[in-house]
Coordinates of C-alpha atoms and ligand atoms in Angstrom, one line a residue:
M19 CA -1.0 11.4 43.2
E20 CA 0.2 10.6 39.8
A21 CA -2.5 9.4 37.5
R22 CA -0.7 6.0 36.9
E23 CA -0.4 5.4 40.6
R24 CA -4.0 6.4 41.2
A25 CA -5.2 4.1 38.5
R26 CA -3.0 1.1 39.6
R27 CA -4.2 1.3 43.2
S28 CA -7.8 1.7 42.1
A29 CA -7.5 -1.3 39.7
Q30 CA -5.9 -3.4 42.5
Q31 CA -8.7 -2.5 44.9
G32 CA -11.3 -3.5 42.2
A33 CA -12.7 0.1 42.1
A34 CA -14.3 1.3 38.9
D35 CA -12.6 4.6 39.2
P36 CA -10.6 6.8 38.8
A37 CA -11.1 7.3 35.1
L38 CA -8.2 8.3 33.0
R39 CA -8.6 11.8 31.5
V40 CA -8.4 11.9 27.7
A41 CA -7.7 15.1 25.8
L42 CA -8.5 15.1 22.1
L43 CA -6.7 17.6 19.9
G44 CA -8.7 18.1 16.7
A45 CA -12.3 17.1 15.8
G46 CA -12.1 16.7 12.1
V47 CA -12.5 13.5 10.0
V48 CA -10.6 11.4 12.4
G49 CA -11.1 13.3 15.7
S50 CA -14.9 13.2 15.5
Q51 CA -14.7 9.4 15.0
V52 CA -12.4 9.1 18.0
A53 CA -14.9 11.0 20.1
R54 CA -17.9 9.0 18.8
L55 CA -16.2 5.7 19.6
L56 CA -15.0 6.9 23.0
T57 CA -18.6 7.4 23.9
S58 CA -20.3 4.5 22.1
Q59 CA -17.7 1.9 23.2
R60 CA -17.2 3.5 26.7
D61 CA -17.9 0.3 28.7
D62 CA -15.8 -2.1 26.5
L63 CA -12.9 0.4 26.5
A64 CA -13.0 0.7 30.2
A65 CA -13.0 -3.1 30.6
R66 CA -10.1 -3.5 28.2
A67 CA -8.0 -0.6 29.6
G68 CA -8.7 -1.3 33.2
A69 CA -10.1 2.2 33.9
A70 CA -12.7 4.4 32.3
L71 CA -11.5 6.6 29.5
E72 CA -13.2 10.0 30.2
L73 CA -13.0 12.6 27.4
V74 CA -12.3 15.8 29.3
G75 CA -11.9 18.2 26.4
V76 CA -11.7 18.6 22.6
A77 CA -9.4 21.3 21.2
V78 CA -10.7 22.9 18.2
R79 CA -10.2 26.2 16.3
D80 CA -13.8 27.3 16.5
V81 CA -16.1 26.2 19.4
S82 CA -19.2 27.5 17.7
V83 CA -19.0 24.9 15.0
P84 CA -21.2 21.9 16.0
R85 CA -19.4 18.5 16.0
D86 CA -21.5 15.5 15.4
G87 CA -21.5 13.3 18.5
V88 CA -19.3 15.7 20.6
D89 CA -20.8 17.4 23.6
P90 CA -20.3 21.2 22.9
A91 CA -19.4 21.7 26.6
L92 CA -16.2 19.8 25.8
L93 CA -15.0 22.0 23.0
T94 CA -12.2 24.4 23.8
T95 CA -9.7 26.6 22.0
D96 CA -7.3 26.3 24.9
A97 CA -5.4 23.3 23.8
E98 CA -2.4 24.2 25.9
G99 CA -4.4 24.1 29.1
L100 CA -6.2 21.0 28.1
V101 CA -3.1 18.8 27.6
E102 CA -2.0 19.8 31.0
R103 CA -5.0 18.2 32.7
A104 CA -5.0 14.9 30.8
D105 CA -3.5 11.5 31.4
L106 CA -3.7 10.6 27.8
V107 CA -3.6 12.9 24.8
V108 CA -4.8 12.1 21.3
E109 CA -3.4 14.4 18.6
V110 CA -5.4 14.3 15.4
M111 CA -5.1 17.9 14.3
G112 CA -2.3 17.4 11.8
G113 CA 0.5 19.6 10.7
I114 CA 3.8 20.3 12.4
E115 CA 2.9 23.2 14.7
P116 CA 1.2 23.5 17.1
A117 CA 0.9 19.8 17.2
R118 CA 4.5 19.3 18.1
S119 CA 4.6 21.9 20.9
L120 CA 1.3 20.5 22.3
L121 CA 2.5 16.9 22.3
L122 CA 5.8 17.9 24.0
R123 CA 3.9 19.9 26.5
A124 CA 1.6 16.9 27.1
I125 CA 4.5 14.6 27.6
A126 CA 6.4 17.0 29.9
A127 CA 3.2 17.1 32.0
G128 CA 3.3 13.3 32.2
A129 CA 0.7 12.3 29.8
S130 CA 1.1 9.4 27.4
V131 CA 0.4 10.4 23.8
V132 CA -1.2 8.9 20.7
T133 CA -0.9 10.6 17.4
A134 CA -1.9 9.9 13.7
N135 CA 0.4 12.7 12.5
K136 CA 2.9 11.0 10.1
A137 CA 4.1 14.4 8.8
L138 CA 5.2 15.3 12.3
L139 CA 6.7 11.9 13.1
A140 CA 8.6 11.9 9.9
E141 CA 9.9 15.4 10.4
D142 CA 10.8 15.3 14.0
G143 CA 10.0 11.8 15.4
P144 CA 13.3 11.5 17.4
T145 CA 12.4 14.6 19.5
L146 CA 9.1 13.1 20.5
Y147 CA 10.7 9.7 21.2
A148 CA 13.3 11.3 23.4
A149 CA 10.8 13.5 25.3
A150 CA 8.5 10.4 25.9
D151 CA 11.5 8.3 27.0
D152 CA 12.7 11.1 29.4
A153 CA 9.3 11.5 30.9
G154 CA 8.7 7.7 31.1
V155 CA 5.4 7.9 29.1
D156 CA 4.2 6.2 25.9
L157 CA 4.3 7.5 22.4
Y158 CA 1.9 5.5 20.0
F159 CA 1.2 6.1 16.4
E160 CA -0.5 3.1 14.7
A161 CA -2.8 5.4 12.8
A162 CA 0.0 7.3 11.3
V163 CA 0.9 4.5 8.8
A164 CA -1.7 2.8 6.7
G165 CA -4.7 3.9 8.7
A166 CA -6.6 1.0 10.4
I167 CA -4.1 -1.7 9.3
P168 CA -2.0 -3.0 12.2
L169 CA 1.4 -2.4 10.6
V170 CA 3.4 -0.2 13.1
R171 CA 2.9 -2.6 15.9
P172 CA 3.8 -5.8 13.9
V173 CA 6.9 -4.1 12.4
R174 CA 8.2 -2.7 15.7
E175 CA 7.0 -5.5 18.1
S176 CA 6.0 -8.7 16.4
L177 CA 9.0 -8.7 14.1
A178 CA 11.4 -7.4 16.7
G179 CA 13.1 -10.9 16.6
D180 CA 13.5 -11.0 12.9
R181 CA 15.5 -9.2 10.2
I182 CA 13.4 -7.1 7.8
R183 CA 14.8 -6.9 4.3
R184 CA 12.1 -5.1 2.4
V185 CA 8.9 -3.2 2.8
L186 CA 6.8 -2.6 -0.3
G187 CA 3.3 -1.4 -0.8
V188 CA 0.5 1.1 -1.3
V189 CA 0.4 3.4 1.8
N190 CA -1.6 6.4 0.5
G191 CA -5.4 5.9 0.2
T192 CA -6.1 9.1 -1.7
T193 CA -3.7 8.4 -4.6
N194 CA -4.7 4.8 -4.8
Y195 CA -8.3 6.0 -4.9
V196 CA -7.5 8.5 -7.6
L197 CA -5.5 6.1 -9.8
D198 CA -8.3 3.6 -9.4
Q199 CA -10.9 6.1 -10.5
M200 CA -8.8 7.2 -13.4
A201 CA -8.6 3.5 -14.5
T202 CA -12.1 2.3 -13.9
E203 CA -14.2 5.4 -14.3
G204 CA -12.1 7.5 -16.7
L205 CA -12.1 10.4 -14.2
D206 CA -9.3 13.0 -14.4
L207 CA -6.9 13.6 -11.6
D208 CA -8.6 16.7 -10.2
Q209 CA -12.1 15.2 -10.3
A210 CA -10.9 12.1 -8.5
V211 CA -9.0 14.2 -5.8
K212 CA -12.2 16.1 -5.1
Q213 CA -14.0 12.9 -4.5
A214 CA -11.3 11.6 -2.2
Q215 CA -11.5 14.8 -0.2
A216 CA -15.3 14.5 0.1
L217 CA -14.8 10.9 1.4
G218 CA -12.4 12.0 4.1
Y219 CA -9.3 10.3 2.7
A220 CA -7.2 13.3 1.7
E221 CA -4.9 15.4 3.8
A222 CA -6.0 18.9 4.8
D223 CA -4.0 20.0 1.7
P224 CA -4.3 17.2 -0.8
T225 CA -1.0 18.2 -2.4
A226 CA 0.6 16.1 0.4
D227 CA -1.2 13.1 -1.1
V228 CA -0.8 13.6 -4.9
E229 CA 2.8 14.8 -4.7
G230 CA 3.8 11.8 -2.5
F231 CA 4.7 13.7 0.6
D232 CA 2.3 11.7 2.8
A233 CA 3.5 8.4 1.4
A234 CA 7.1 9.5 1.8
A235 CA 6.5 10.3 5.5
K236 CA 5.0 6.9 6.0
A237 CA 7.8 5.3 4.2
A238 CA 10.4 7.1 6.4
I239 CA 8.5 6.0 9.5
L240 CA 8.3 2.4 8.3
A241 CA 11.9 2.2 7.2
S242 CA 13.1 3.7 10.5
L243 CA 11.1 1.0 12.4
A244 CA 12.0 -1.9 10.1
F245 CA 15.7 -1.2 9.8
H246 CA 16.3 0.2 13.4
T247 CA 17.9 3.2 11.7
R248 CA 16.7 6.8 11.6
V249 CA 15.6 7.6 8.0
P250 CA 15.0 11.3 7.7
L251 CA 12.3 12.5 5.3
E252 CA 14.9 14.1 3.1
Q253 CA 16.4 10.7 2.4
V254 CA 13.2 9.4 0.8
H255 CA 13.2 9.7 -2.9
R256 CA 9.7 11.1 -3.7
E257 CA 7.7 11.3 -6.9
G258 CA 3.9 11.9 -6.8
I259 CA 1.2 11.0 -9.3
T260 CA 0.7 14.5 -10.9
A261 CA 2.7 13.4 -14.0
V262 CA 0.7 10.2 -14.4
T263 CA -1.7 10.8 -17.4
A264 CA -4.9 9.1 -18.5
D265 CA -2.8 7.9 -21.4
D266 CA -0.3 6.1 -19.0
V267 CA -3.2 4.5 -17.2
A268 CA -4.7 3.3 -20.5
W269 CA -1.4 1.9 -21.7
A270 CA -0.8 0.2 -18.4
A271 CA -4.0 -1.7 -19.0
R272 CA -3.0 -2.5 -22.6
T273 CA 0.3 -4.0 -21.4
G274 CA -1.2 -6.0 -18.5
H275 CA -0.4 -3.5 -15.7
V276 CA -2.0 -1.0 -13.3
V277 CA -0.4 2.2 -12.1
K278 CA 0.1 2.4 -8.3
L279 CA 1.9 4.8 -6.1
L280 CA 4.4 2.6 -4.3
A281 CA 6.6 3.0 -1.2
I282 CA 9.6 0.8 -1.2
A283 CA 12.1 0.5 1.5
E284 CA 15.0 -1.9 1.1
S285 CA 18.0 -3.0 3.3
T286 CA 20.9 -4.5 1.5
D287 CA 24.5 -5.1 2.6
A288 CA 25.3 -1.6 1.3
G289 CA 22.7 0.2 3.4
V290 CA 19.0 1.3 3.3
S291 CA 17.2 3.0 0.4
V292 CA 13.6 4.3 0.5
R293 CA 11.6 5.6 -2.4
V294 CA 8.1 6.6 -3.3
H295 CA 7.0 6.8 -6.9
P296 CA 4.3 5.7 -9.3
A297 CA 5.0 2.3 -10.8
L298 CA 3.5 -0.2 -13.2
V299 CA 2.4 -3.3 -11.4
P300 CA 1.4 -6.5 -13.3
T301 CA -2.3 -7.2 -13.1
S302 CA -1.5 -10.6 -11.7
H303 CA 0.3 -9.1 -8.7
P304 CA -1.8 -8.9 -5.4
L305 CA -1.1 -5.2 -5.2
A306 CA -3.0 -4.7 -8.5
G307 CA -6.1 -5.8 -6.6
V308 CA -5.8 -3.1 -4.0
H309 CA -8.7 -0.8 -5.0
G310 CA -10.2 2.5 -3.7
A311 CA -8.6 3.9 -0.5
F312 CA -7.3 0.5 0.6
N313 CA -3.7 0.0 1.4
A314 CA -1.6 -3.1 1.2
V315 CA 2.0 -3.6 2.4
F316 CA 4.3 -6.5 1.9
V317 CA 7.0 -7.1 4.5
E318 CA 9.8 -9.4 3.7
A319 CA 11.8 -10.7 6.7
E320 CA 14.6 -13.3 6.8
A321 CA 12.9 -15.8 9.0
A322 CA 9.2 -15.0 8.6
G323 CA 9.3 -14.8 4.8
E324 CA 6.7 -12.6 3.1
L325 CA 3.9 -11.1 5.1
M326 CA 1.1 -9.1 3.6
F327 CA -1.0 -6.4 5.5
Y328 CA -4.2 -5.2 3.9
G329 CA -7.1 -3.0 4.8
R330 CA -8.5 0.5 5.0
G331 CA -5.7 3.0 4.9
A332 CA -7.8 6.1 5.2
G333 CA -11.0 7.5 6.4
G334 CA -12.4 8.6 9.8
A335 CA -13.6 5.5 11.4
P336 CA -10.8 3.1 10.3
T337 CA -8.2 5.6 11.4
A338 CA -10.0 6.1 14.7
S339 CA -9.9 2.3 15.2
A340 CA -6.1 2.4 15.2
V341 CA -6.1 5.4 17.5
L342 CA -8.3 3.7 20.0
G343 CA -6.2 0.5 20.0
D344 CA -3.2 2.7 20.9
L345 CA -5.2 4.5 23.5
V346 CA -6.2 1.2 25.2
S347 CA -2.5 0.2 25.3
A348 CA -1.4 3.4 26.8
A349 CA -4.2 3.3 29.3
R350 CA -3.3 -0.3 30.4
H351 CA 0.2 0.9 31.1
R352 CA -1.2 3.6 33.3
V353 CA -3.3 1.2 35.2
L354 CA -0.9 -1.8 35.4
G355 CA 2.5 -0.2 34.8
G356 CA 4.8 -1.0 32.0
R357 CA 5.8 1.0 28.9
G358 CA 5.2 0.9 25.2
P359 CA 8.2 0.4 22.8
V360 CA 10.8 3.2 22.7
E361 CA 12.8 4.2 19.7
S362 CA 15.1 1.6 18.3
S363 CA 17.8 3.1 16.0
Y364 CA 20.8 1.2 17.2
A365 CA 21.6 -0.4 13.8
D366 CA 22.3 3.1 12.3
L367 CA 22.7 1.7 8.8
P368 CA 24.1 3.8 5.9
L369 CA 21.4 5.6 3.9
L370 CA 21.7 5.2 0.2
P371 CA 20.3 7.4 -2.6
A372 CA 17.3 5.8 -4.2
S373 CA 19.2 6.0 -7.5
A374 CA 21.2 3.1 -6.3
A375 CA 18.2 0.9 -6.6
L376 CA 17.8 -1.3 -9.7
T377 CA 14.4 -1.2 -11.4
R378 CA 12.8 -2.3 -14.7
Y379 CA 11.2 0.5 -16.7
Q380 CA 8.6 0.9 -19.4
V381 CA 9.5 3.7 -21.9
R382 CA 6.9 4.8 -24.4
L383 CA 8.1 6.7 -27.6
D384 CA 6.5 8.2 -30.6
V385 CA 8.8 7.4 -33.5
A386 CA 8.9 7.7 -37.2
D387 CA 7.4 4.7 -38.8
R388 CA 10.2 3.8 -41.1
P389 CA 12.8 1.1 -41.6
G390 CA 15.8 1.2 -39.2
V391 CA 14.2 3.2 -36.4
L392 CA 14.0 0.1 -34.1
A393 CA 17.6 -0.6 -34.6
Q394 CA 18.5 3.0 -33.7
V395 CA 16.5 2.8 -30.6
A396 CA 17.9 -0.5 -29.6
H397 CA 21.4 0.9 -30.2
A398 CA 20.8 3.8 -27.8
L399 CA 19.7 1.5 -25.1
A400 CA 22.6 -0.9 -25.7
E401 CA 25.1 2.0 -25.6
H402 CA 24.0 2.9 -22.0
E403 CA 23.9 -0.9 -21.0
V404 CA 20.2 -0.9 -20.6
S405 CA 18.9 -4.2 -21.9
I406 CA 15.6 -4.7 -23.6
E407 CA 13.1 -7.2 -22.2
A408 CA 10.3 -6.6 -24.6
V409 CA 9.2 -4.2 -27.3
R410 CA 5.7 -3.6 -28.6
Q411 CA 4.6 -1.4 -31.4
A412 CA 1.2 0.3 -32.2
P413 CA 0.3 2.8 -34.8
T414 CA 0.1 5.9 -32.5
A415 CA 0.3 6.6 -28.7
S416 CA -3.4 7.2 -28.4
G417 CA -4.7 5.7 -31.6
G418 CA -6.4 2.8 -29.7
A419 CA -5.3 0.1 -32.0
A420 CA -4.1 -3.0 -30.1
S421 CA -0.4 -3.0 -29.6
R422 CA 1.3 -6.0 -31.2
A423 CA 4.6 -7.8 -30.6
V424 CA 7.2 -5.8 -32.5
A425 CA 7.0 -6.0 -36.3
P426 CA 9.3 -4.6 -38.9
A427 CA 8.4 -1.0 -39.7
S428 CA 6.8 -0.7 -43.1
G429 CA 8.5 2.5 -44.0
T430 CA 6.3 3.6 -46.9
D431 CA 5.0 6.9 -45.4
P432 CA 7.8 9.1 -44.2
L433 CA 5.4 11.1 -42.0
A434 CA 3.7 8.1 -40.3
L435 CA 4.3 7.7 -36.6
A436 CA 4.5 4.6 -34.6
H437 CA 4.3 4.1 -30.9
L438 CA 6.9 2.0 -29.2
V439 CA 6.5 0.5 -25.8
I440 CA 9.8 -0.7 -24.5
T441 CA 10.3 -2.7 -21.3
T442 CA 13.8 -2.9 -20.0
H443 CA 15.6 -5.3 -17.7
E444 CA 16.7 -3.8 -14.4
A445 CA 18.7 -0.6 -14.7
T446 CA 19.8 2.2 -12.4
D447 CA 18.1 5.6 -12.5
A448 CA 21.3 7.1 -13.9
A449 CA 21.6 4.7 -16.8
L450 CA 18.0 5.1 -17.6
A451 CA 18.0 8.8 -17.5
A452 CA 21.0 8.8 -19.8
T453 CA 19.3 6.5 -22.2
V454 CA 16.1 8.6 -22.3
A455 CA 18.2 11.7 -23.0
A456 CA 19.9 9.9 -25.9
L457 CA 16.6 8.6 -27.2
A458 CA 15.2 12.1 -27.2
E459 CA 18.1 13.3 -29.4
L460 CA 17.4 10.8 -32.2
D461 CA 15.8 12.2 -35.4
S462 CA 13.6 9.2 -35.5
V463 CA 12.2 9.8 -32.0
T464 CA 9.5 12.6 -32.2
R465 CA 8.6 12.3 -28.4
V466 CA 9.5 10.4 -25.3
V467 CA 5.9 10.0 -24.1
S468 CA 6.4 8.5 -20.7
V469 CA 8.9 6.7 -18.5
L470 CA 7.5 4.6 -15.7
R471 CA 9.2 2.1 -13.3
V472 CA 7.9 -1.5 -13.3
E473 CA 7.7 -3.2 -10.0
G474 CA 6.4 -6.5 -8.6
A475 CA 7.1 -8.7 -11.6
Ligands
LIG23 N1 -8.2 11.3 7.2 C1 -7.5 10.2 7.3 O1 -7.9 9.3 6.5 C2 -6.3 10.0 8.0 C3 -5.7 11.1 8.7 N2 -4.6 10.8 9.4 C4 -3.9 12.0 10.1 O2 -4.9 12.4 11.2 C5 -4.7 13.7 11.4 C6 -6.0 14.4 11.3 O3 -6.5 14.2 9.9 P1 -8.0 14.6 9.6 O4 -8.9 14.3 10.7 O5 -8.3 13.9 8.3 O6 -7.8 16.1 9.4 P2 -9.0 17.2 9.5 O7 -8.5 18.4 8.7 O8 -10.3 16.7 9.1 O9 -9.1 17.5 11.0 C7 -8.1 18.2 11.7 C8 -8.9 19.0 12.8 O10 -7.9 19.6 13.7 C9 -8.3 21.0 13.8 N3 -7.1 21.8 14.1 C10 -6.1 22.0 13.2 N4 -5.2 22.8 13.8 C11 -5.7 23.2 15.0 C12 -5.3 24.1 16.1 N5 -4.2 24.7 15.9 N6 -6.0 24.1 17.1 C13 -7.3 23.5 17.2 N7 -7.7 22.6 16.2 C14 -7.0 22.5 15.1 C15 -8.9 21.4 12.5 O11 -9.8 22.5 12.6 C16 -9.8 20.1 12.2 O12 -11.0 20.1 12.7 C17 -3.7 14.2 10.4 O13 -2.4 14.2 11.0 C18 -3.7 13.2 9.3 O14 -2.5 13.1 8.6 C19 -4.0 9.6 9.6 C20 -4.5 8.6 8.9 C21 -5.7 8.7 8.1
LIG24 N1 -4.4 11.2 3.3 C1 -4.0 9.9 3.7 C2 -4.8 9.6 4.9 C3 -4.2 8.4 5.7 O1 -3.1 8.4 6.1 C4 -4.2 8.8 2.7 O2 -4.8 9.2 1.7 O3 -3.7 7.7 2.8
LIG25 NA1 -1.8 1.5 10.9

């Protein structure tokens, strides 16, 4: 008898059994916490799901490695066999293959699936959705975006009656932790990444975090849900944090900002644009107060207005919390009938290049400290129709002297350098790039030190 039917009849008859068989794929940072909670919360989970959730196997690469809190008898290297004898499959192994094949196999065998794998969902979500739809089973993935924070469910269910215009936030715990440590402890990027790995925040290959791939995957998933439009990963403009220097972080503080890796998805009349990049955020903005591996996401919807979601975006137990929430939902459907949400991509909005988005920028330049330089710089910006919001000047980029509102250059020492910090009004990527190229050509500009977007003002 099909598992769902057995469970429904059993629940109707008030019987405690049959249990739903849960297969766990992966027993790393997240998987080990899922296994622990399945055991320690067994009774509550059974009461909430309407049937016991019995862990019937844990697929790992090496069964001889002990896993805290996991009965060694449950460990197996036969992931394919395991998914075929489960009612519910939790995939927390990560990567594209064999995760995709195993999920498709599980779905084909009639299991509902829960995954934390944003890389896979961003790469091939529609295939998984279609397979789950065909098989009449659930595909849940709350843990894949912003860890413990309920965000997928609010966006695809609670806000299904509204029109989302913008999603903006910090969705990668590792890079937020790293930028925070650079700002507060003076760590360099490599040291901070090692700490994030030790704390269980980073992906198996932390390049996915620092180069923005993880945030881009999450942004693609969120944008697809928010705008009812498939947003392939390749359409997400992606910049990581490897080019962010300690000097950028220090100058951010001097100018009243912090550096954050932001994911921004916007829907306008022209279409949808999605981008991930480091940006300066004013210290007065709520996102500036998001520290460590925490995530925070603003969702702007037409009727609801602005909503903010905040919490732990990474780490074993927080992520396992989201996985178990999904597992209970899928289990309830097994017991009582019903289905979780299916893919909604009917709007099929045009996808725009991120370069279409207008942003403010902060440009830092080392320039000759002589009369007329400021006028040359201002002229180069004006020629490209990039207007200046503010200019500050300091003796050098790293000299430590407090910057001051712009003052006339003294011009007595032809070799003296000054550091200019220019904040622009909104401009396109293309206009800004052309401006920066023109600035770099000026004799009086010795170096374009950095160019960062400014968001959230
Ligand atoms: N660590 C975190 O904070 C979060 C992780 N995630 C996602 O959860 C998933 C798991 O992440 P972690 O637990 O951090 O990774 P992890 O690297 O700690 O654990 C993955 C486990 O799966 C096992 N595994 C990988 N390929 C396998 C295979 N072919 N056969 C059997 N076992 C295999 C590995 O040996 C490892 O034990 C990933 O998709 C990740 O993106 C999502 C949200 C937060
Ligand atoms: N590596 C990810 C883990 C959660 O998704 C992150 O740092 O946010
Ligand atoms: Na989440």
